[in-house]
Short mmCIF file of C-alpha atoms and ligand atoms in Angstrom, two decimals:
data_model
loop_
_atom_site.label_atom_id
_atom_site.label_comp_id
_atom_site.label_asym_id
_atom_site.label_seq_id
_atom_site.Cartn_x
_atom_site.Cartn_y
_atom_site.Cartn_z
CA MET B 1 48.23 70.37 96.86
CA MET B 2 45.74 68.95 94.34
CA GLU B 3 48.42 66.45 93.23
CA GLU B 4 48.82 65.23 96.84
CA ILE B 5 45.04 64.88 97.21
CA LYS B 6 44.81 62.98 93.90
CA LYS B 7 47.64 60.67 94.99
CA GLU B 8 45.92 59.94 98.29
CA LEU B 9 42.58 59.33 96.50
CA ARG B 10 44.28 56.95 94.06
CA GLN B 11 45.66 54.98 97.02
CA ILE B 12 42.19 54.77 98.61
CA ILE B 13 40.66 53.60 95.30
CA GLN B 14 43.39 50.95 94.94
CA SER B 15 42.70 49.59 98.45
CA VAL B 16 38.93 49.49 97.80
CA ARG B 17 39.51 47.72 94.48
CA ALA B 18 41.82 45.13 96.11
CA TYR B 19 39.22 44.53 98.84
CA MET B 20 36.41 44.07 96.29
CA GLU B 21 38.49 41.71 94.19
CA ALA B 22 39.24 39.58 97.27
CA GLU B 23 35.50 39.50 98.11
CA LYS B 24 34.72 38.49 94.52
CA LEU B 25 37.16 35.58 94.77
CA ALA B 26 35.33 34.56 97.95
CA GLY B 27 32.06 34.42 95.95
CA ILE B 28 30.49 37.81 96.82
CA GLU B 29 28.94 39.23 93.64
CA GLU B 30 27.11 42.35 94.74
CA PHE B 31 27.94 45.26 97.02
CA TYR B 32 25.46 47.65 98.54
CA VAL B 33 26.93 50.96 99.74
CA GLU B 34 24.67 52.60 102.25
CA PRO B 35 24.67 56.41 101.91
CA LEU B 36 25.96 58.31 104.96
CA PRO B 37 22.98 59.41 107.07
CA LYS B 38 22.21 63.10 106.48
CA LYS B 39 22.09 65.35 109.54
CA GLN B 40 18.82 67.11 110.24
CA SER B 41 20.23 70.49 111.25
CA LEU B 42 23.39 72.55 111.71
CA ARG B 43 23.10 71.79 115.45
CA GLU B 44 23.14 68.05 114.78
CA LEU B 45 26.11 68.48 112.45
CA ARG B 46 27.95 70.41 115.17
CA GLN B 47 27.43 67.49 117.59
CA GLU B 48 28.87 65.15 114.97
CA VAL B 49 31.96 67.36 114.62
CA ILE B 50 32.44 67.42 118.40
CA LYS B 51 32.54 63.59 118.39
CA CYS B 52 34.66 63.34 115.22
CA ARG B 53 37.67 60.99 115.25
CA GLN B 54 38.20 60.82 111.48
CA CYS B 55 41.71 62.25 111.58
CA PRO B 56 44.29 62.49 114.38
CA LEU B 57 43.77 66.23 114.99
CA TYR B 58 41.13 65.53 117.65
CA LYS B 59 43.95 64.24 119.88
CA THR B 60 45.86 67.54 119.97
CA ARG B 61 43.16 70.22 119.72
CA LYS B 62 41.54 71.77 122.79
CA ASN B 63 38.18 72.57 121.19
CA PRO B 64 36.73 71.87 117.77
CA VAL B 65 35.82 75.07 115.92
CA PHE B 66 32.62 74.34 114.04
CA GLY B 67 31.78 77.87 112.87
CA GLU B 68 29.57 80.74 114.02
CA GLY B 69 27.17 83.35 112.75
CA ASN B 70 23.79 83.56 111.10
CA PRO B 71 22.64 80.05 110.06
CA LYS B 72 20.67 81.72 107.24
CA ALA B 73 23.50 84.06 106.19
CA LYS B 74 23.67 85.28 102.61
CA LEU B 75 27.47 85.43 102.91
CA VAL B 76 29.79 82.74 104.28
CA PHE B 77 33.53 83.20 104.84
CA VAL B 78 35.60 80.02 104.69
CA GLY B 79 39.11 80.09 106.16
CA GLU B 80 41.82 77.48 106.55
CA ALA B 81 41.92 76.05 110.06
CA PRO B 82 41.66 77.23 113.68
CA GLY B 83 44.77 78.81 115.17
CA ARG B 84 45.79 79.02 118.84
CA GLU B 85 43.15 81.55 119.94
CA GLU B 86 40.39 79.83 118.00
CA ASP B 87 41.37 76.47 119.50
CA MET B 88 41.20 77.92 123.01
CA GLN B 89 37.84 79.65 122.50
CA GLY B 90 36.20 77.16 120.13
CA LEU B 91 35.32 80.07 117.82
CA PRO B 92 36.55 80.92 114.31
CA PHE B 93 38.70 83.95 113.51
CA VAL B 94 39.08 85.42 116.99
CA GLY B 95 42.86 86.05 116.86
CA ARG B 96 44.72 88.82 115.01
CA ALA B 97 43.62 87.64 111.56
CA GLY B 98 40.08 87.48 112.96
CA GLU B 99 40.23 91.10 114.10
CA LEU B 100 41.11 92.09 110.56
CA LEU B 101 38.33 89.92 109.13
CA THR B 102 35.87 91.63 111.51
CA LYS B 103 37.02 95.04 110.20
CA ILE B 104 36.54 93.87 106.60
CA ILE B 105 33.01 92.68 107.45
CA GLN B 106 32.24 96.01 109.13
CA ALA B 107 33.58 97.92 106.11
CA MET B 108 31.00 95.99 104.08
CA LYS B 109 28.35 97.53 106.38
CA LEU B 110 27.71 94.14 107.96
CA LYS B 111 28.19 92.69 111.42
CA ARG B 112 29.83 89.37 112.26
CA LYS B 113 26.44 88.06 113.38
CA ASP B 114 24.98 88.78 109.90
CA VAL B 115 27.44 86.48 108.12
CA TYR B 116 28.64 82.93 108.82
CA ILE B 117 32.32 82.16 109.43
CA CYS B 118 33.90 78.72 109.32
CA ASN B 119 36.99 76.84 108.18
CA ILE B 120 38.05 73.95 105.98
CA LEU B 121 39.37 72.12 109.06
CA LYS B 122 37.39 72.10 112.28
CA CYS B 123 40.41 71.23 114.45
CA ARG B 124 43.69 73.08 114.91
CA PRO B 125 46.75 71.50 113.26
CA PRO B 126 49.65 71.43 115.76
CA GLN B 127 51.87 74.54 115.63
CA ASN B 128 49.50 76.01 113.03
CA ARG B 129 51.07 73.93 110.28
CA SER B 130 49.27 73.75 106.92
CA PRO B 131 46.39 71.26 106.65
CA LEU B 132 47.34 67.84 105.25
CA PRO B 133 45.38 66.46 102.27
CA SER B 134 44.10 63.56 104.42
CA GLU B 135 42.79 66.05 107.03
CA ILE B 136 41.06 68.11 104.34
CA ILE B 137 39.42 64.98 102.91
CA ALA B 138 38.33 63.81 106.38
CA CYS B 139 36.73 67.20 107.15
CA GLN B 140 35.33 68.05 103.72
CA ASN B 141 31.92 66.51 104.22
CA TYR B 142 31.27 68.67 107.28
CA LEU B 143 31.90 71.84 105.30
CA THR B 144 29.76 70.68 102.38
CA GLU B 145 26.84 69.83 104.67
CA GLN B 146 27.30 73.09 106.58
CA LEU B 147 27.08 75.04 103.32
CA GLU B 148 24.03 73.02 102.23
CA PHE B 149 22.19 74.00 105.44
CA ILE B 150 23.12 77.67 105.20
CA ASN B 151 22.67 77.87 101.44
CA PRO B 152 24.23 81.34 101.09
CA LYS B 153 24.21 83.53 98.02
CA VAL B 154 27.99 84.00 98.12
CA ILE B 155 30.92 82.14 99.66
CA CYS B 156 34.17 84.02 100.17
CA CYS B 157 37.20 81.68 100.22
CA LEU B 158 40.02 83.08 102.32
CA GLY B 159 43.36 81.87 101.02
CA LYS B 160 44.63 79.04 98.89
CA PHE B 161 43.58 76.10 101.10
CA ALA B 162 39.94 77.17 101.11
CA CYS B 163 40.08 77.64 97.32
CA SER B 164 41.64 74.32 96.55
CA ALA B 165 39.37 72.42 98.95
CA LEU B 166 36.13 74.04 97.74
CA LEU B 167 36.85 74.69 94.10
CA GLY B 168 39.53 72.11 93.34
CA GLN B 169 41.47 75.05 91.90
CA ASP B 170 45.15 74.89 92.56
CA PHE B 171 46.14 78.11 90.81
CA PRO B 172 47.79 80.82 92.89
CA ILE B 173 45.30 83.00 94.74
CA THR B 174 46.68 86.00 92.82
CA LYS B 175 45.21 84.45 89.65
CA LEU B 176 41.91 83.34 91.19
CA ARG B 177 40.93 86.36 93.28
CA GLY B 178 38.56 88.92 91.91
CA ASN B 179 36.60 86.35 89.87
CA PHE B 180 33.48 84.43 90.80
CA PHE B 181 33.54 80.62 90.63
CA ASP B 182 30.79 78.08 91.25
CA PHE B 183 30.29 75.65 94.11
CA ARG B 184 27.07 73.64 93.65
CA GLY B 185 25.23 76.66 92.27
CA ILE B 186 26.64 79.10 94.85
CA LYS B 187 28.90 81.97 93.75
CA VAL B 188 32.40 81.74 95.24
CA MET B 189 34.83 84.64 95.48
CA PRO B 190 38.44 83.72 96.32
CA THR B 191 40.48 86.37 98.06
CA PHE B 192 43.61 86.72 100.20
CA HIS B 193 43.60 85.29 103.71
CA PRO B 194 43.56 88.01 106.43
CA ALA B 195 46.79 86.53 107.89
CA TYR B 196 48.43 87.28 104.53
CA LEU B 197 47.09 90.84 104.72
CA LEU B 198 48.72 91.28 108.13
CA ARG B 199 52.05 90.52 106.47
CA ASN B 200 51.27 92.34 103.21
CA PRO B 201 49.04 95.34 104.02
CA SER B 202 49.28 96.64 100.43
CA ALA B 203 47.07 93.71 99.31
CA LYS B 204 44.17 95.12 101.39
CA ARG B 205 43.21 97.28 98.41
CA LEU B 206 42.69 94.17 96.24
CA VAL B 207 40.65 92.47 98.96
CA TRP B 208 38.44 95.53 99.18
CA GLU B 209 37.85 95.31 95.41
CA ASP B 210 36.78 91.67 95.89
CA MET B 211 34.46 92.62 98.77
CA GLN B 212 32.84 95.29 96.63
CA LYS B 213 32.06 92.67 93.97
CA ILE B 214 30.51 90.52 96.70
CA MET B 215 28.42 93.47 97.92
CA VAL B 216 27.08 94.06 94.40
CA GLU B 217 26.16 90.37 94.21
CA LEU B 218 24.44 90.45 97.61
CA ASN B 219 22.56 93.69 97.11
CA GLY B 220 22.02 93.68 93.39
N1 LIG H 1 42.86 81.45 110.33
C1 LIG H 1 41.93 80.67 109.76
O1 LIG H 1 42.06 80.26 108.62
N2 LIG H 1 40.87 80.39 110.48
C2 LIG H 1 40.66 80.82 111.70
O2 LIG H 1 39.63 80.51 112.28
C3 LIG H 1 41.65 81.65 112.26
C4 LIG H 1 42.75 81.94 111.56
#
């Protein structure tokens, strides 16, 4: 996955370089890159996501799934991408994997409304296929800004796509889980995706160990 992202980035850099060299030949000597305007609030960011056309997924999804929960949550769960149910309702984790995530949250003595839940991609990939590197890159800024607004104490990455997009870590989740990593000063705990737990219930025990570490971090 990281290799594909790096390849795509290299292609983008090559195109920018070719463009700048052509401009230089035409006599342009200086470039000014205007920073992207920062949104003022999560609400404003949500409006931006609703209008987003940065990748083709907006053409096939029914509703964008921005995220939901407490905008000042101490704990944020980041999943992969909306599935069929999420796409229909415009809400994250409301299908079978979502039911399991809700149970995990309740076992932590929390409610869904106490935490914040979102995904790497805000739009459903057709037939629930895995996110493409170009889609992750197109959506990444939304997640980063979302996390900046919420500024949680802990982020829990659900599954390998969330880990590689947030942490740039391409190791198997079995190696990463159970350890805290850093994302811009915020502690990040990778763990198995609830959809994986539905197929492999014996891994629930490991996820519970990871949740206990998160609880110590939140309450300690
Ligand atoms: N799986 C995800 O990764 N996210 C959802 O919102 C639902 C299922």
